[in-house]
CSV table of C-alpha atoms in Angstrom, one decimal:
chain,number,residue,atom,x,y,z
A,17,MET,CA,-62.3,-19.5,-1.0
A,18,THR,CA,-61.3,-16.7,-3.1
A,19,THR,CA,-62.4,-13.4,-2.6
A,20,PRO,CA,-64.5,-11.0,-5.0
A,21,GLU,CA,-63.3,-8.8,-7.3
A,22,ARG,CA,-64.5,-5.2,-6.0
A,23,PRO,CA,-66.4,-3.2,-8.3
A,24,GLY,CA,-64.6,-1.2,-10.9
A,25,LEU,CA,-61.0,-2.8,-9.8
A,26,ARG,CA,-59.0,-5.7,-11.5
A,27,ALA,CA,-57.3,-8.3,-9.5
A,28,GLN,CA,-53.6,-7.0,-10.1
A,29,PRO,CA,-50.8,-9.8,-10.7
A,30,PRO,CA,-48.1,-10.2,-7.7
A,31,SER,CA,-45.6,-7.5,-9.1
A,32,PRO,CA,-41.8,-9.1,-8.2
A,33,ALA,CA,-40.3,-8.0,-4.4
A,34,PRO,CA,-38.2,-4.8,-5.3
A,35,GLU,CA,-34.5,-5.5,-5.4
A,36,SER,CA,-32.9,-5.2,-2.6
A,37,VAL,CA,-30.3,-2.9,-1.4
A,38,PRO,CA,-28.1,-5.2,0.2
A,39,GLY,CA,-28.2,-7.4,-3.2
A,40,ALA,CA,-27.2,-4.3,-5.0
A,41,VAL,CA,-24.4,-3.3,-2.3
A,42,ASP,CA,-22.9,-6.4,-2.8
A,43,ARG,CA,-23.1,-6.7,-7.0
A,44,TYR,CA,-21.4,-3.5,-7.2
A,45,PHE,CA,-18.3,-4.5,-4.7
A,46,SER,CA,-18.2,-7.6,-6.2
A,47,LEU,CA,-18.5,-9.2,-2.7
A,48,SER,CA,-19.8,-12.1,-3.3
A,49,THR,CA,-18.0,-12.4,-6.4
A,50,ARG,CA,-14.5,-12.4,-4.6
A,51,GLY,CA,-16.1,-15.2,-2.0
A,52,SER,CA,-16.3,-12.4,0.7
A,53,THR,CA,-19.0,-11.6,3.9
A,54,TRP,CA,-20.1,-8.4,5.3
A,55,ARG,CA,-18.5,-9.4,8.9
A,56,ARG,CA,-14.9,-10.5,7.4
A,57,GLU,CA,-14.5,-6.9,5.2
A,58,ILE,CA,-15.6,-5.1,8.3
A,59,VAL,CA,-13.5,-6.9,10.5
A,60,ALA,CA,-10.8,-6.5,8.3
A,61,GLY,CA,-11.0,-2.9,7.6
A,62,ALA,CA,-11.0,-2.5,11.8
A,63,SER,CA,-8.2,-4.5,11.5
A,64,THR,CA,-6.1,-2.3,8.9
A,65,PHE,CA,-6.5,0.7,11.1
A,66,LEU,CA,-5.4,-1.1,13.5
A,67,ALA,CA,-2.3,-1.4,12.6
A,68,LEU,CA,-1.5,2.1,10.3
A,69,SER,CA,-2.8,3.8,13.5
A,70,TYR,CA,0.7,5.0,14.6
A,71,ILE,CA,0.5,7.7,11.7
A,72,VAL,CA,-2.3,9.9,12.6
A,73,VAL,CA,0.8,9.9,15.4
A,74,VAL,CA,3.9,9.5,13.9
A,75,ASN,CA,3.4,12.0,11.6
A,76,PRO,CA,2.9,15.3,12.5
A,77,ALA,CA,6.1,14.2,15.3
A,78,VAL,CA,7.9,14.3,11.6
A,79,LEU,CA,6.4,17.4,10.0
A,80,GLY,CA,6.7,19.2,13.2
A,81,ARG,CA,10.7,18.3,13.0
A,82,ALA,CA,10.1,20.7,9.3
A,83,GLY,CA,8.4,23.4,11.4
A,84,ILE,CA,4.4,22.1,10.4
A,85,PRO,CA,2.6,23.1,13.0
A,86,HIS,CA,1.2,20.1,14.8
A,87,ALA,CA,-2.6,20.3,14.9
A,88,ALA,CA,-2.2,21.1,11.1
A,89,ALA,CA,-0.3,18.0,9.9
A,90,PHE,CA,-2.6,16.1,12.0
A,91,PHE,CA,-5.5,16.8,10.7
A,92,ALA,CA,-4.6,16.6,7.0
A,93,THR,CA,-3.1,13.1,8.1
A,94,ALA,CA,-6.6,11.8,9.2
A,95,ALA,CA,-8.7,13.9,7.5
A,96,VAL,CA,-7.3,13.4,3.8
A,97,GLY,CA,-6.4,10.4,4.6
A,98,GLY,CA,-9.4,8.9,5.8
A,99,LEU,CA,-11.7,10.7,2.9
A,100,ALA,CA,-8.8,9.4,0.1
A,101,THR,CA,-9.7,6.0,1.6
A,102,MET,CA,-13.5,6.0,1.7
A,103,ALA,CA,-12.8,7.3,-2.2
A,104,MET,CA,-10.2,4.1,-2.5
A,105,GLY,CA,-13.3,1.7,-1.5
A,106,LEU,CA,-15.8,3.9,-2.9
A,107,TRP,CA,-14.6,4.3,-6.8
A,108,ALA,CA,-12.2,2.2,-6.8
A,109,ARG,CA,-13.5,-0.7,-5.2
A,110,LEU,CA,-10.2,-1.6,-3.3
A,111,PRO,CA,-9.2,-2.7,0.5
A,112,PHE,CA,-6.2,0.2,-0.2
A,113,ALA,CA,-5.7,2.4,2.7
A,114,VAL,CA,-4.4,5.5,1.5
A,115,ALA,CA,-2.0,7.6,4.1
A,116,PRO,CA,1.1,9.8,4.6
A,117,GLY,CA,4.4,7.6,3.8
A,118,MET,CA,6.5,7.7,6.5
A,119,GLU,CA,9.8,8.0,3.7
A,120,MET,CA,7.8,11.1,2.1
A,121,ASN,CA,7.8,12.7,5.4
A,122,ALA,CA,11.4,11.6,6.7
A,123,MET,CA,12.5,13.4,3.5
A,124,VAL,CA,10.5,16.5,3.9
A,125,ALA,CA,11.4,16.9,7.5
A,126,PHE,CA,15.3,15.7,7.5
A,127,SER,CA,16.1,16.4,3.8
A,128,VAL,CA,14.4,19.1,1.9
A,129,VAL,CA,13.9,21.4,5.4
A,130,GLY,CA,17.2,19.6,7.7
A,131,THR,CA,19.5,20.0,4.9
A,132,LEU,CA,18.8,21.8,2.0
A,133,ALA,CA,17.2,24.4,4.2
A,134,TYR,CA,13.9,25.2,2.7
A,135,THR,CA,11.5,26.3,4.3
A,136,TRP,CA,8.2,23.8,4.9
A,137,PRO,CA,5.9,26.2,2.9
A,138,GLN,CA,8.7,26.0,0.1
A,139,ALA,CA,8.3,21.9,1.3
A,140,LEU,CA,5.1,21.7,1.0
A,141,GLY,CA,4.7,23.4,-2.7
A,142,MET,CA,7.3,21.3,-3.9
A,143,VAL,CA,5.2,17.8,-2.2
A,144,PHE,CA,2.1,19.5,-4.4
A,145,TRP,CA,3.8,19.6,-7.5
A,146,SER,CA,5.0,16.4,-7.4
A,147,GLY,CA,1.3,15.2,-6.9
A,148,ILE,CA,0.6,17.9,-10.0
A,149,ALA,CA,2.8,15.6,-11.9
A,150,MET,CA,1.2,12.1,-10.4
A,151,LEU,CA,-2.1,13.4,-11.2
A,152,ALA,CA,-0.8,13.9,-15.3
A,153,VAL,CA,1.0,10.5,-15.3
A,154,SER,CA,-2.2,8.9,-13.9
A,155,LEU,CA,-4.7,10.1,-16.3
A,156,LEU,CA,-2.6,9.5,-19.2
A,157,ARG,CA,-2.2,5.9,-17.9
A,158,LEU,CA,1.8,6.3,-17.8
A,159,ARG,CA,1.4,4.1,-14.7
A,160,GLU,CA,-0.7,1.5,-15.6
A,161,ALA,CA,1.4,1.4,-18.7
A,162,VAL,CA,4.2,0.7,-16.2
A,163,ILE,CA,2.1,-1.7,-14.5
A,164,ASN,CA,0.9,-3.9,-17.1
A,165,ALA,CA,4.8,-4.3,-18.2
A,166,ILE,CA,6.0,-5.3,-15.2
A,167,PRO,CA,7.1,-9.0,-15.8
A,168,PRO,CA,5.4,-11.9,-13.7
A,169,GLN,CA,8.4,-12.6,-12.5
A,170,MET,CA,8.8,-10.0,-11.1
A,171,ARG,CA,5.4,-9.4,-9.6
A,172,SER,CA,6.4,-11.6,-7.3
A,173,ALA,CA,9.7,-10.0,-6.3
A,174,LEU,CA,7.8,-6.7,-5.0
A,175,ALA,CA,5.5,-9.1,-3.5
A,176,ALA,CA,8.2,-10.4,-1.5
A,177,ALA,CA,10.3,-7.1,-1.1
A,178,VAL,CA,6.4,-5.5,0.0
A,179,GLY,CA,6.8,-8.8,3.0
A,180,THR,CA,10.4,-7.9,3.7
A,181,PHE,CA,9.6,-4.1,4.0
A,182,ILE,CA,6.8,-4.8,6.7
A,183,GLY,CA,8.3,-7.1,8.7
A,184,LEU,CA,11.6,-4.9,9.3
A,185,VAL,CA,8.9,-2.5,10.4
A,186,GLY,CA,7.6,-4.4,12.7
A,187,LEU,CA,11.1,-5.8,14.4
A,188,GLN,CA,11.8,-2.1,14.2
A,189,ILE,CA,8.9,-0.7,16.2
A,190,ALA,CA,10.0,-3.7,18.9
A,191,HIS,CA,13.6,-2.7,19.5
A,192,LEU,CA,14.6,-6.2,17.8
A,193,VAL,CA,16.5,-4.6,15.3
A,194,THR,CA,17.9,-0.4,15.7
A,195,THR,CA,18.5,1.3,12.4
A,196,SER,CA,21.3,4.5,11.8
A,197,HIS,CA,20.1,6.8,9.2
A,198,GLY,CA,17.7,4.5,7.6
A,199,ARG,CA,19.7,1.9,7.4
A,200,LEU,CA,20.0,-1.5,10.0
A,201,SER,CA,22.8,-1.4,12.6
A,202,GLY,CA,22.5,-4.2,14.8
A,203,LEU,CA,20.0,-6.4,16.5
A,204,GLY,CA,18.3,-4.4,19.9
A,205,ASP,CA,16.7,-5.6,22.9
A,206,TRP,CA,14.7,-8.9,22.1
A,207,THR,CA,13.6,-9.3,25.5
A,208,GLY,CA,12.0,-5.9,26.9
A,209,PRO,CA,8.0,-5.7,27.0
A,210,PRO,CA,8.3,-4.2,23.4
A,211,ALA,CA,9.7,-7.2,22.1
A,212,VAL,CA,7.5,-9.6,24.4
A,213,SER,CA,4.1,-7.3,22.8
A,214,LEU,CA,5.8,-9.0,19.6
A,215,TYR,CA,6.3,-12.5,20.9
A,216,ILE,CA,2.1,-11.8,21.4
A,217,GLY,CA,0.6,-10.5,19.2
A,218,LEU,CA,2.3,-12.6,16.6
A,219,THR,CA,1.5,-16.7,18.8
A,220,THR,CA,-2.2,-15.1,18.8
A,221,ALA,CA,-2.3,-14.6,15.6
A,222,LEU,CA,-0.7,-17.5,14.1
A,223,VAL,CA,-2.6,-20.2,16.7
A,224,LEU,CA,-5.9,-18.6,15.7
A,225,ASP,CA,-4.8,-19.2,12.1
A,226,ALA,CA,-3.8,-22.6,12.4
A,227,LEU,CA,-7.5,-22.8,13.8
A,228,GLY,CA,-9.2,-21.6,11.2
A,229,ALA,CA,-10.2,-18.7,12.6
A,230,ARG,CA,-8.5,-16.7,9.7
A,231,ALA,CA,-10.7,-13.5,9.4
A,232,THR,CA,-10.0,-12.8,12.9
A,233,ALA,CA,-6.7,-14.1,14.2
A,234,ILE,CA,-5.3,-10.4,13.4
A,235,LEU,CA,-7.5,-8.9,15.5
A,236,CYS,CA,-6.9,-11.1,17.8
A,237,GLY,CA,-3.7,-10.7,18.0
A,238,ILE,CA,-3.4,-6.6,18.2
A,239,ALA,CA,-5.9,-6.6,21.2
A,240,ALA,CA,-3.7,-9.3,22.7
A,241,ALA,CA,-1.0,-7.2,22.6
A,242,ALA,CA,-2.6,-4.5,23.3
A,243,VAL,CA,-4.0,-6.0,27.2
A,244,TYR,CA,0.1,-7.0,27.6
A,245,CYS,CA,0.9,-3.0,26.7
A,246,ALA,CA,-1.6,-1.6,28.8
A,247,PHE,CA,-0.7,-4.4,31.9
A,248,ALA,CA,3.5,-3.6,31.0
A,249,GLY,CA,2.8,0.1,30.6
A,250,ILE,CA,3.2,0.5,26.9
A,251,ARG,CA,1.5,3.7,26.1
A,252,THR,CA,1.7,5.8,23.1
A,253,GLN,CA,2.0,9.8,22.5
A,254,THR,CA,-0.2,11.5,23.4
A,255,LEU,CA,-2.4,12.7,20.2
A,256,HIS,CA,-3.4,16.4,19.7
A,257,ASP,CA,-7.1,17.3,21.2
A,258,GLY,CA,-9.9,18.3,18.5
A,259,ILE,CA,-9.3,19.9,15.3
A,260,HIS,CA,-8.8,23.1,16.8
A,261,GLY,CA,-5.6,25.0,14.9
A,262,SER,CA,-6.0,22.6,11.8
A,263,GLY,CA,-6.0,25.4,9.4
A,264,ALA,CA,-2.6,26.6,10.5
A,265,ALA,CA,-1.0,24.9,7.5
A,266,LEU,CA,-4.0,25.2,5.1
A,267,LEU,CA,-3.3,26.8,1.6
A,268,ARG,CA,0.5,27.7,3.0
A,269,PHE,CA,2.6,26.2,0.2
A,270,ASP,CA,4.8,28.2,-1.7
A,271,LEU,CA,3.8,27.2,-5.5
A,272,THR,CA,7.0,29.7,-6.6
A,273,VAL,CA,9.5,27.5,-5.1
A,274,VAL,CA,9.2,25.4,-8.7
A,275,ALA,CA,10.8,28.5,-10.2
A,276,ASP,CA,13.8,27.5,-8.0
A,277,PRO,CA,16.1,24.7,-10.6
A,278,ARG,CA,17.8,23.4,-7.3
A,279,ALA,CA,13.5,22.4,-6.6
A,280,TRP,CA,13.3,20.7,-9.3
A,281,SER,CA,15.3,17.5,-7.9
A,282,VAL,CA,13.8,17.5,-4.8
A,283,VAL,CA,10.2,17.4,-7.0
A,284,LEU,CA,12.3,14.1,-9.3
A,285,VAL,CA,12.9,12.4,-6.3
A,286,LEU,CA,9.2,13.1,-4.4
A,287,PHE,CA,7.6,12.2,-8.0
A,288,ALA,CA,9.6,8.9,-8.3
A,289,LEU,CA,9.2,7.9,-4.7
A,290,ASP,CA,5.3,8.5,-5.1
A,291,PHE,CA,5.1,6.7,-8.3
A,292,PHE,CA,7.7,3.7,-7.8
A,293,GLY,CA,6.8,3.3,-4.6
A,294,SER,CA,2.9,2.8,-5.0
A,295,ILE,CA,2.9,0.6,-8.0
A,296,ALA,CA,5.7,-1.7,-6.0
A,297,LYS,CA,3.0,-1.7,-3.2
A,298,VAL,CA,-0.3,-1.8,-5.0
A,299,VAL,CA,1.1,-4.8,-6.9
A,300,GLY,CA,2.8,-6.5,-3.9
A,301,LEU,CA,-0.7,-6.0,-2.1
A,302,SER,CA,-2.2,-7.3,-4.9
A,303,ALA,CA,0.1,-10.2,-5.6
A,304,HIS,CA,-1.5,-13.5,-5.5
A,305,THR,CA,-4.8,-12.5,-4.0
A,306,PRO,CA,-8.6,-12.5,-5.4
A,307,LEU,CA,-8.0,-8.9,-6.5
A,308,GLN,CA,-6.2,-9.2,-9.5
A,309,ASP,CA,-8.1,-11.1,-12.1
A,310,GLY,CA,-7.0,-14.5,-14.7
A,311,ASN,CA,-4.6,-11.7,-16.6
A,312,GLY,CA,-2.8,-10.7,-13.6
A,313,LYS,CA,-4.3,-7.4,-13.7
A,314,VAL,CA,-6.0,-5.5,-10.8
A,315,PRO,CA,-9.5,-4.4,-11.3
A,316,GLY,CA,-10.0,-0.4,-10.9
A,317,MET,CA,-6.1,0.1,-10.9
A,318,ARG,CA,-6.6,3.5,-12.6
A,319,GLN,CA,-8.8,5.1,-10.4
A,320,ALA,CA,-6.3,3.6,-7.5
A,321,LEU,CA,-4.0,5.9,-8.7
A,322,LEU,CA,-5.7,9.0,-9.5
A,323,VAL,CA,-6.7,8.3,-5.7
A,324,ASP,CA,-3.7,8.2,-5.0
A,325,ALA,CA,-2.6,11.6,-6.8
A,326,GLY,CA,-5.1,13.5,-5.1
A,327,ALA,CA,-4.6,12.6,-1.8
A,328,THR,CA,-1.4,13.8,-2.7
A,329,VAL,CA,-1.9,17.4,-4.1
A,330,ALA,CA,-4.8,17.8,-1.1
A,331,GLY,CA,-2.7,16.5,1.4
A,332,SER,CA,0.1,19.5,0.8
A,333,ALA,CA,-2.6,21.9,0.5
A,334,ALA,CA,-3.8,20.8,4.3
A,335,GLY,CA,0.5,20.7,5.4
A,336,SER,CA,1.4,16.8,4.6
A,337,SER,CA,3.8,15.2,2.9
A,338,SER,CA,2.8,13.1,-0.2
A,339,PHE,CA,0.6,10.5,0.6
A,340,VAL,CA,0.5,7.0,-0.7
A,341,ALA,CA,-1.4,2.9,-0.6
A,342,PHE,CA,-0.4,1.9,2.7
A,343,VAL,CA,1.8,-1.2,3.1
A,344,GLU,CA,-0.8,-1.5,5.9
A,345,SER,CA,-3.0,-2.4,4.0
A,346,ALA,CA,-1.6,-5.8,4.0
A,347,VAL,CA,-3.1,-6.6,7.3
A,348,GLY,CA,-6.6,-6.3,6.1
A,349,ILE,CA,-6.0,-7.8,3.3
A,350,ARG,CA,-5.3,-11.0,4.9
A,351,ALA,CA,-7.9,-10.7,7.5
A,352,GLY,CA,-10.0,-11.6,4.3
A,353,ALA,CA,-10.1,-7.7,3.3
A,354,ARG,CA,-11.2,-8.0,-0.7
A,355,THR,CA,-13.3,-4.9,-1.7
A,356,GLY,CA,-13.4,-1.4,-0.9
A,357,ILE,CA,-16.0,-2.1,2.0
A,358,ALA,CA,-12.8,-3.1,4.4
A,359,ALA,CA,-11.4,0.6,2.6
A,360,LEU,CA,-14.8,2.3,3.6
A,361,VAL,CA,-14.5,0.8,7.4
A,362,THR,CA,-10.8,2.2,7.4
A,363,GLY,CA,-11.9,5.5,6.5
A,364,LEU,CA,-14.2,6.2,8.4
A,365,LEU,CA,-11.9,5.0,11.4
A,366,LEU,CA,-9.1,7.2,10.3
A,367,LEU,CA,-12.4,9.6,10.3
A,368,SER,CA,-13.3,9.1,13.8
A,369,CYS,CA,-9.3,10.3,15.2
A,370,LEU,CA,-10.2,14.0,14.6
A,371,PHE,CA,-12.7,13.7,17.8
A,372,LEU,CA,-11.5,10.5,18.8
A,373,GLY,CA,-7.7,10.7,19.0
A,374,PRO,CA,-6.9,10.1,22.2
A,375,LEU,CA,-8.3,7.0,23.0
A,376,LEU,CA,-5.5,5.3,21.1
A,377,ALA,CA,-3.4,6.0,23.2
A,378,HIS,CA,-5.1,3.2,24.9
A,379,ILE,CA,-3.5,0.8,21.3
A,380,PRO,CA,-0.1,2.3,21.1
A,381,VAL,CA,2.2,1.1,18.2
A,382,GLU,CA,3.9,-1.3,19.7
A,383,ALA,CA,0.4,-3.9,20.3
A,384,THR,CA,0.7,-4.1,15.8
A,385,THR,CA,4.3,-5.3,15.2
A,386,GLY,CA,2.7,-8.3,15.7
A,387,ALA,CA,0.5,-8.6,13.4
A,388,LEU,CA,2.4,-6.8,10.8
A,389,VAL,CA,5.0,-9.7,11.4
A,390,PHE,CA,2.2,-12.3,10.4
A,391,VAL,CA,1.7,-10.7,7.5
A,392,ALA,CA,5.2,-10.8,6.6
A,393,VAL,CA,5.6,-14.1,6.8
A,394,LYS,CA,2.4,-15.2,5.6
A,395,MET,CA,3.5,-12.9,2.2
A,396,LEU,CA,7.0,-14.6,1.8
A,397,THR,CA,5.5,-18.2,2.3
A,398,ALA,CA,2.8,-17.5,-0.5
A,399,PRO,CA,2.6,-20.3,-2.5
A,400,LEU,CA,3.5,-18.6,-6.4
A,401,PRO,CA,2.0,-19.6,-9.3
A,402,ASP,CA,2.4,-21.9,-12.0
A,403,ARG,CA,3.4,-19.7,-14.7
A,404,THR,CA,5.1,-21.9,-17.4
A,405,ASN,CA,1.5,-21.5,-19.2
A,406,ARG,CA,2.9,-25.5,-20.6
A,407,PRO,CA,-0.1,-27.9,-21.6
A,408,ASN,CA,0.1,-31.0,-19.0
A,409,ARG,CA,2.2,-34.3,-20.2
A,410,THR,CA,-1.8,-35.8,-20.7
A,411,ASN,CA,-3.2,-33.2,-22.8
A,412,ARG,CA,0.1,-32.2,-24.5
A,413,GLN,CA,-0.3,-31.5,-28.5
A,414,ALA,CA,1.4,-33.4,-31.1
A,415,PRO,CA,4.8,-32.3,-32.3
A,416,THR,CA,5.2,-30.4,-35.3
A,417,ASP,CA,8.5,-29.5,-37.2
A,418,GLN,CA,8.0,-25.8,-36.1
A,419,GLN,CA,7.7,-26.0,-32.7
A,420,PRO,CA,9.2,-29.0,-31.2
A,421,PRO,CA,8.4,-30.3,-27.5
A,422,THR,CA,10.7,-28.6,-24.8
A,423,ASP,CA,10.4,-29.6,-20.6
A,424,ARG,CA,12.9,-27.1,-20.1
A,425,PRO,CA,11.7,-23.8,-17.8
A,426,ASP,CA,10.8,-20.4,-19.7
A,427,PRO,CA,13.5,-18.0,-19.0
A,428,PRO,CA,11.4,-16.2,-16.6
A,429,ASP,CA,10.5,-18.9,-14.4
A,430,ARG,CA,14.6,-19.3,-13.8
A,431,LEU,CA,15.0,-15.7,-13.8
A,432,GLY,CA,12.5,-14.9,-11.0
A,433,PRO,CA,14.2,-16.4,-7.9
A,434,ALA,CA,17.4,-14.5,-8.6
A,435,VAL,CA,15.3,-11.5,-9.1
A,436,THR,CA,13.1,-11.9,-5.5
A,437,ALA,CA,16.9,-12.3,-4.3
A,438,THR,CA,17.5,-9.2,-5.7
A,439,ALA,CA,15.1,-7.3,-4.0
A,440,VAL,CA,14.8,-9.3,-0.7
A,441,GLY,CA,18.3,-8.0,-0.5
A,442,VAL,CA,18.0,-4.7,-1.3
A,443,THR,CA,15.1,-3.8,0.7
A,444,LEU,CA,17.0,-5.3,3.7
A,445,ALA,CA,20.0,-3.1,2.8
A,446,THR,CA,18.2,0.1,2.3
A,447,LEU,CA,14.7,0.2,4.0
A,448,ALA,CA,13.5,1.3,0.7
A,449,ILE,CA,10.9,-0.4,-1.5
A,450,ASP,CA,11.3,2.6,-4.2
A,451,GLN,CA,15.7,1.2,-4.5
A,452,ALA,CA,14.6,-3.2,-4.3
A,453,MET,CA,12.2,-2.1,-7.7
A,454,ALA,CA,14.8,0.1,-9.1
A,455,ALA,CA,17.0,-3.7,-7.8
A,456,ALA,CA,14.7,-5.7,-9.7
A,457,PHE,CA,14.3,-3.2,-12.9
A,458,LEU,CA,17.7,-3.6,-13.7
A,459,VAL,CA,18.3,-7.1,-13.3
A,460,THR,CA,15.3,-7.8,-15.2
A,461,THR,CA,16.0,-5.5,-17.9
A,462,ALA,CA,20.3,-6.6,-18.0
A,463,ALA,CA,18.8,-10.3,-18.5
A,464,GLY,CA,16.3,-9.3,-21.4
A,465,LEU,CA,19.4,-8.1,-22.8
A,466,LEU,CA,21.8,-11.0,-22.2
A,467,GLY,CA,19.2,-13.3,-23.4
A,468,ARG,CA,18.9,-11.2,-26.4
A,469,ARG,CA,14.9,-10.2,-25.8
A,470,ARG,CA,13.7,-6.7,-26.3
A,471,PRO,CA,12.9,-5.4,-23.2
A,472,HIS,CA,9.4,-3.4,-22.8
A,473,PRO,CA,9.7,0.5,-23.7
A,474,ALA,CA,8.5,1.1,-20.2
A,475,LEU,CA,10.7,-0.9,-18.6
A,476,TRP,CA,13.4,0.9,-20.3
A,477,VAL,CA,11.8,4.5,-19.2
A,478,THR,CA,11.1,2.7,-15.7
A,479,THR,CA,15.0,1.4,-15.4
A,480,THR,CA,16.2,4.9,-16.2
A,481,VAL,CA,14.0,7.1,-14.3
A,482,LEU,CA,14.5,4.9,-11.1
A,483,THR,CA,18.1,4.8,-11.4
A,484,ALA,CA,18.5,8.3,-11.8
A,485,SER,CA,16.1,9.0,-8.2
A,486,VAL,CA,18.0,7.0,-6.7
A,487,LEU,CA,21.1,8.2,-7.9
A,488,LEU,CA,19.7,12.0,-6.8
A,489,GLN,CA,18.9,10.6,-3.2
A,490,TYR,CA,22.5,9.4,-2.6
A,491,LEU,CA,23.5,12.6,-3.4
A,492,ASN,CA,21.5,14.6,-1.1
A,493,LEU,CA,19.7,16.2,-4.2
């Protein structure tokens, strides 16, 4: 029985249900398209945060050696890093965390201030100008041009270099290897509590990954190692309590330092480290993942590079060294992060350090070493994509006089192992991704010349600038 219409009113056809917010968010972040879920992104974002949380302790400690107030460096690390990481998630929609690069803060503290005797406001001024240069080349899309010019075999080489670097960081924190003056110097203690923490975290992650619990394997590995650290008495340094005194370095940079010709080489090296280091990390982290499209490019790359450069400018104004796409983002990507939602989670957790920082004392950096080595193993053993682009035998077209058939692999396939071995070897020798990238560019460019192939113009420029920056570093700027 139907209800009669009321006088003066007409029956309205049922209106379609309004589009749900989750559906709009899903499309904006390409959540379903990239085969991810909310749960996986949240867990992966938390995993990335736990893997990089040591930076909120280590960065203020290192920059403190340069005289930068501890509270200011802590605030810059957590606040600028958190906001930049959230911008990376919302604008670039990529799962990359942004934080101060360890190679950057070490250079500012020990080279610029320690060796060259500049003041810390002058050092921050150099960081500012390098960030402005980064913004300029990013707006002009020069970094995108370099990235797009990188041959496929070099992309795999950079991924291997990044994986090697991540593994070395884990081994060093666990005291399994020792370093001296930024170089590997020997083996360490393989039976002490930090080493055992690595074994527990790595074993837990490997077992859960083998059982199919890929999304939670890394997080559970960190948790298991953290429990052991609590019983073994391993504690991290006490973090600065709250945000009191955080403005001690705000806008204290000395921008007039650029008038000193000696400072130009410092700005060039800071620029080169940030420019090429970020390229190597972004390419290496996205290699062989759904973050790349069918052409090997990363959607949102331009926005990601602008966020990276903008964070360096903002960080110098707040009291920190250059910010970069943090290599520990690989932990979250391995845990399943595929969208900017993971970066949003990581950024929010970084911001929470401003108020909940002391709680991180219960998760020492040693608890993350197993996760770092696990990610390194996965990156180094990732299957390489087929780049020959040759048709199958069954579908091969009939040979013609102009293009005779051949089963020989393309030159890049023969060159790939040599470039990868070079990048990994230089990373082991120098612990520097930018130098590994320089060596990879040199090998690729030289091979192109020897093979009578004209290298891409961007490869020429990149190789020249990279080589110059490496020489400047070895000549003490």
